[in-house]
Short mmCIF file of C-alpha atoms in Angstrom, two decimals:
data_model
loop_
_atom_site.label_atom_id
_atom_site.label_comp_id
_atom_site.label_asym_id
_atom_site.label_seq_id
_atom_site.Cartn_x
_atom_site.Cartn_y
_atom_site.Cartn_z
CA ASP A 208 65.93 225.02 -47.39
CA THR A 209 68.46 223.19 -49.61
CA ALA A 210 69.70 225.54 -52.18
CA VAL A 211 71.19 222.92 -54.76
CA SER A 212 70.09 219.00 -53.71
CA GLN A 213 71.25 216.23 -55.54
CA THR A 214 69.14 212.60 -55.18
CA PRO A 215 70.51 210.41 -54.37
CA LYS A 216 73.73 210.76 -52.39
CA TYR A 217 75.13 207.56 -52.87
CA LEU A 218 74.36 205.19 -55.76
CA VAL A 219 76.03 202.05 -56.13
CA THR A 220 75.52 199.47 -58.98
CA GLN A 221 76.31 196.85 -61.80
CA MET A 222 79.15 197.96 -64.65
CA GLY A 223 77.01 197.97 -67.88
CA ASN A 224 73.51 199.68 -65.95
CA ASP A 225 72.10 202.79 -66.81
CA LYS A 226 71.60 205.06 -63.74
CA SER A 227 70.22 208.76 -63.62
CA ILE A 228 71.20 211.77 -60.45
CA LYS A 229 69.10 214.40 -60.10
CA CYS A 230 69.86 218.13 -59.54
CA GLU A 231 67.07 220.82 -58.51
CA GLN A 232 68.04 224.65 -58.21
CA ASN A 233 66.06 226.41 -55.79
CA LEU A 234 67.33 229.95 -56.48
CA GLY A 235 66.10 230.88 -59.55
CA HIS A 236 69.30 230.57 -61.47
CA ASP A 237 69.56 230.51 -65.28
CA THR A 238 72.70 228.55 -65.48
CA MET A 239 73.11 224.72 -64.29
CA TYR A 240 76.16 222.44 -64.47
CA TRP A 241 77.59 219.28 -64.13
CA TYR A 242 80.86 218.25 -62.27
CA LYS A 243 83.26 214.76 -61.83
CA GLN A 244 85.33 214.46 -58.97
CA ASP A 245 87.73 211.65 -59.54
CA SER A 246 89.83 209.91 -56.95
CA LYS A 247 92.10 211.93 -57.00
CA LYS A 248 89.88 214.97 -55.93
CA PHE A 249 90.57 216.57 -59.18
CA LEU A 250 87.37 218.30 -60.13
CA LYS A 251 86.46 218.78 -63.72
CA ILE A 252 83.23 220.24 -65.19
CA MET A 253 81.00 218.12 -67.45
CA PHE A 254 78.40 220.25 -68.69
CA SER A 255 76.93 223.11 -68.61
CA TYR A 256 72.80 224.44 -69.43
CA ASN A 257 71.34 227.75 -69.74
CA ASN A 258 68.05 228.34 -70.12
CA LYS A 259 67.40 224.58 -71.06
CA GLU A 260 70.57 224.74 -73.56
CA LEU A 261 73.50 223.04 -73.43
CA ILE A 262 76.51 225.58 -73.64
CA ILE A 263 79.50 223.53 -72.52
CA ASN A 264 79.67 220.08 -73.34
CA GLU A 265 83.49 219.19 -72.46
CA THR A 266 85.34 215.60 -73.76
CA VAL A 267 82.84 213.64 -72.03
CA PRO A 268 81.85 209.99 -73.48
CA ASN A 269 78.27 209.79 -75.17
CA ARG A 270 77.54 207.58 -72.07
CA PHE A 271 76.26 210.56 -70.41
CA SER A 272 73.29 212.39 -71.03
CA PRO A 273 72.09 215.68 -69.27
CA LYS A 274 68.71 216.49 -69.59
CA SER A 275 67.40 219.57 -68.27
CA PRO A 276 63.42 219.29 -68.47
CA ASP A 277 62.93 223.26 -67.02
CA LYS A 278 65.45 225.84 -65.81
CA ALA A 279 65.16 224.21 -62.08
CA HIS A 280 66.64 220.76 -63.02
CA LEU A 281 69.31 219.64 -64.97
CA ASN A 282 69.73 215.51 -64.67
CA LEU A 283 72.22 213.49 -65.24
CA HIS A 284 71.95 209.94 -67.21
CA ILE A 285 74.34 207.85 -67.84
CA ASN A 286 74.09 204.80 -69.93
CA SER A 287 76.60 201.56 -70.01
CA LEU A 288 78.14 201.99 -67.02
CA GLU A 289 81.77 201.14 -66.74
CA LEU A 290 84.47 201.38 -63.13
CA GLY A 291 85.97 204.21 -64.58
CA ASP A 292 82.67 206.14 -63.94
CA SER A 293 83.29 205.92 -60.61
CA ALA A 294 83.33 209.37 -58.52
CA VAL A 295 81.58 212.10 -56.70
CA TYR A 296 79.27 213.89 -59.42
CA PHE A 297 78.51 217.48 -58.22
CA CYS A 298 75.83 219.63 -59.96
CA ALA A 299 76.11 223.50 -59.95
CA SER A 300 74.33 226.57 -60.70
CA SER A 301 74.81 229.91 -60.85
CA GLN A 302 72.62 233.04 -61.95
CA ARG A 303 73.89 233.66 -65.50
CA GLY A 304 76.88 231.85 -66.49
CA SER A 305 77.55 231.80 -70.46
CA GLY A 306 80.71 233.54 -70.08
CA VAL A 307 80.04 237.35 -69.57
CA SER A 308 78.94 236.82 -66.19
CA THR A 309 81.26 236.72 -63.09
CA ASP A 310 78.20 235.08 -60.71
CA THR A 311 78.93 232.81 -58.17
CA GLN A 312 78.28 229.00 -58.25
CA TYR A 313 76.38 226.56 -55.92
CA PHE A 314 77.39 223.68 -55.55
CA GLY A 315 74.99 220.34 -54.59
CA PRO A 316 76.20 218.38 -52.16
CA GLY A 317 77.43 215.92 -54.37
CA THR A 318 76.41 212.01 -55.52
CA ARG A 319 79.10 209.48 -54.97
CA LEU A 320 78.81 206.65 -57.72
CA THR A 321 80.27 203.46 -56.82
CA VAL A 322 80.56 200.99 -60.23
CA LEU A 323 81.64 197.66 -59.49
CA ASP B 241 92.15 229.67 -68.79
CA ALA B 242 95.12 230.62 -67.20
CA LYS B 243 97.40 227.42 -64.92
CA THR B 244 97.15 228.40 -61.43
CA THR B 245 99.81 227.08 -58.63
CA GLN B 246 99.27 226.54 -55.15
CA PRO B 247 101.12 224.55 -52.19
CA PRO B 248 99.63 221.58 -52.18
CA SER B 249 99.33 221.87 -47.60
CA MET B 250 99.82 224.74 -44.98
CA ASP B 251 99.36 224.73 -41.46
CA CYS B 252 97.73 227.35 -39.43
CA ALA B 253 97.21 227.77 -35.68
CA GLU B 254 93.76 228.60 -34.67
CA GLY B 255 92.57 232.27 -34.37
CA ARG B 256 95.61 233.34 -36.40
CA ALA B 257 94.89 234.68 -40.10
CA ALA B 258 95.36 232.14 -42.77
CA ASN B 259 97.42 233.82 -45.98
CA LEU B 260 96.84 231.11 -48.52
CA PRO B 261 99.10 232.06 -51.65
CA CYS B 262 98.13 231.37 -56.07
CA ASN B 263 100.23 231.89 -58.45
CA HIS B 264 98.53 232.22 -62.22
CA SER B 265 101.72 234.42 -63.78
CA THR B 266 99.36 233.19 -67.35
CA ILE B 267 96.05 235.19 -66.40
CA SER B 268 94.87 237.61 -69.49
CA GLY B 269 93.32 240.56 -68.75
CA ASN B 270 89.84 239.75 -68.94
CA GLU B 271 89.99 236.57 -66.44
CA TYR B 272 89.22 236.61 -62.85
CA VAL B 273 90.87 235.34 -60.29
CA TYR B 274 88.15 232.93 -58.04
CA TRP B 275 88.65 231.36 -54.59
CA TYR B 276 86.60 228.65 -53.81
CA ARG B 277 86.84 225.38 -50.96
CA GLN B 278 85.62 222.36 -50.36
CA ILE B 279 85.40 220.96 -46.16
CA HIS B 280 85.18 216.83 -46.46
CA SER B 281 82.70 215.18 -48.07
CA GLN B 282 81.12 218.74 -49.34
CA GLY B 283 80.61 220.34 -52.35
CA PRO B 284 82.48 223.31 -53.04
CA GLN B 285 81.88 226.68 -51.56
CA TYR B 286 82.06 229.86 -53.66
CA ILE B 287 84.57 232.27 -51.32
CA ILE B 288 85.30 235.08 -53.10
CA HIS B 289 86.62 236.63 -56.64
CA GLY B 290 88.34 239.59 -57.91
CA LEU B 291 90.07 240.89 -61.01
CA LYS B 292 92.39 243.94 -59.73
CA ASN B 293 91.62 245.27 -56.89
CA ASN B 294 91.78 243.83 -53.53
CA GLU B 295 87.99 242.17 -52.50
CA THR B 296 86.97 241.73 -48.83
CA ASN B 297 83.82 239.90 -47.55
CA GLU B 298 82.64 238.38 -44.72
CA MET B 299 84.58 234.98 -45.27
CA ALA B 300 88.29 236.57 -46.43
CA SER B 301 89.84 239.20 -48.08
CA LEU B 302 91.22 238.64 -51.55
CA ILE B 303 94.86 240.37 -52.30
CA ILE B 304 96.42 240.74 -56.33
CA THR B 305 98.95 241.26 -56.68
CA GLU B 306 99.26 244.93 -59.27
CA ASP B 307 100.75 242.70 -61.79
CA ARG B 308 97.79 240.03 -61.61
CA LYS B 309 100.13 236.98 -61.83
CA SER B 310 99.71 236.07 -58.20
CA SER B 311 97.33 236.51 -55.44
CA THR B 312 96.68 235.97 -51.60
CA LEU B 313 93.31 234.42 -49.76
CA ILE B 314 93.84 235.57 -46.07
CA LEU B 315 91.21 234.58 -43.75
CA PRO B 316 91.45 236.93 -40.87
CA HIS B 317 91.03 234.45 -38.07
CA ALA B 318 90.68 231.03 -38.65
CA THR B 319 89.11 228.34 -36.96
CA LEU B 320 88.79 224.72 -37.15
CA ARG B 321 85.69 224.91 -39.31
CA ASP B 322 88.42 226.54 -42.38
CA THR B 323 90.35 223.40 -42.17
CA ALA B 324 89.36 222.45 -46.14
CA VAL B 325 90.93 222.54 -49.69
CA TYR B 326 91.30 225.58 -50.96
CA TYR B 327 90.78 226.27 -54.44
CA CYS B 328 92.18 228.99 -56.93
CA PHE B 329 91.59 229.56 -60.45
CA CYS B 330 91.30 232.11 -63.02
CA GLY B 331 88.80 232.46 -66.32
CA ARG B 332 85.04 232.79 -66.32
CA ASP B 333 82.79 230.92 -63.98
CA ASP B 334 80.82 229.19 -66.75
CA LYS B 335 84.08 226.62 -67.12
CA ILE B 336 85.65 226.69 -63.78
CA ILE B 337 88.62 224.37 -63.92
CA PHE B 338 89.87 222.96 -60.44
CA GLY B 339 93.38 222.50 -59.78
CA LYS B 340 94.50 220.06 -56.66
CA GLY B 341 94.20 223.24 -54.18
CA THR B 342 96.16 223.82 -51.04
CA ARG B 343 94.96 221.55 -48.37
CA LEU B 344 94.50 224.05 -44.70
CA HIS B 345 94.81 222.34 -41.64
CA ILE B 346 93.60 224.53 -38.81
CA LEU B 347 95.85 223.03 -35.54
CA PRO B 348 94.50 224.37 -32.11
#
């Protein structure tokens, strides 16, 4: 069974389009995250949700909007896609988070987004 | 969060112990040391973490110096499947900031 899954695995789209990436975890974790890994392989956190509430929102353009319909899902919606949005996006989850835990994060397989 | 410094790459012979160093001289008292790795095209994978005592699990051992300014990840018997980029970072697990990591090459 896949612990953290993301769809789609690959996403190729034109500039200006709106797209969504879905993430689901079946670990019963309370916290979910979105990371962006750019071409230089730096992995940076974008958002963190704990029990459906946003707890971390790094300096990310407001074209990016996370949506958490329930504790097991954290989707990433991107409006007006730009060339610089091309990257691999990873979803992750952990049991607690919120700065008080040392729980480990479990990462999904990633979604490679290419904006043409 | 403390900044970490790691060598960009290392080689290790298969079957030998791989020792990956990490400097974190600005670590604060409540920050943990974490190690993750990323095998090509996959999501990062947790390896181990510790605060000040040495830690060991089924994957690796973590040695933290007494002043906590540096640590070493030890893979006791490296295999080809351990070829990956290894990331060391300090902080809280809800705000991971990955650096460039160390690209570990396991040589047959």
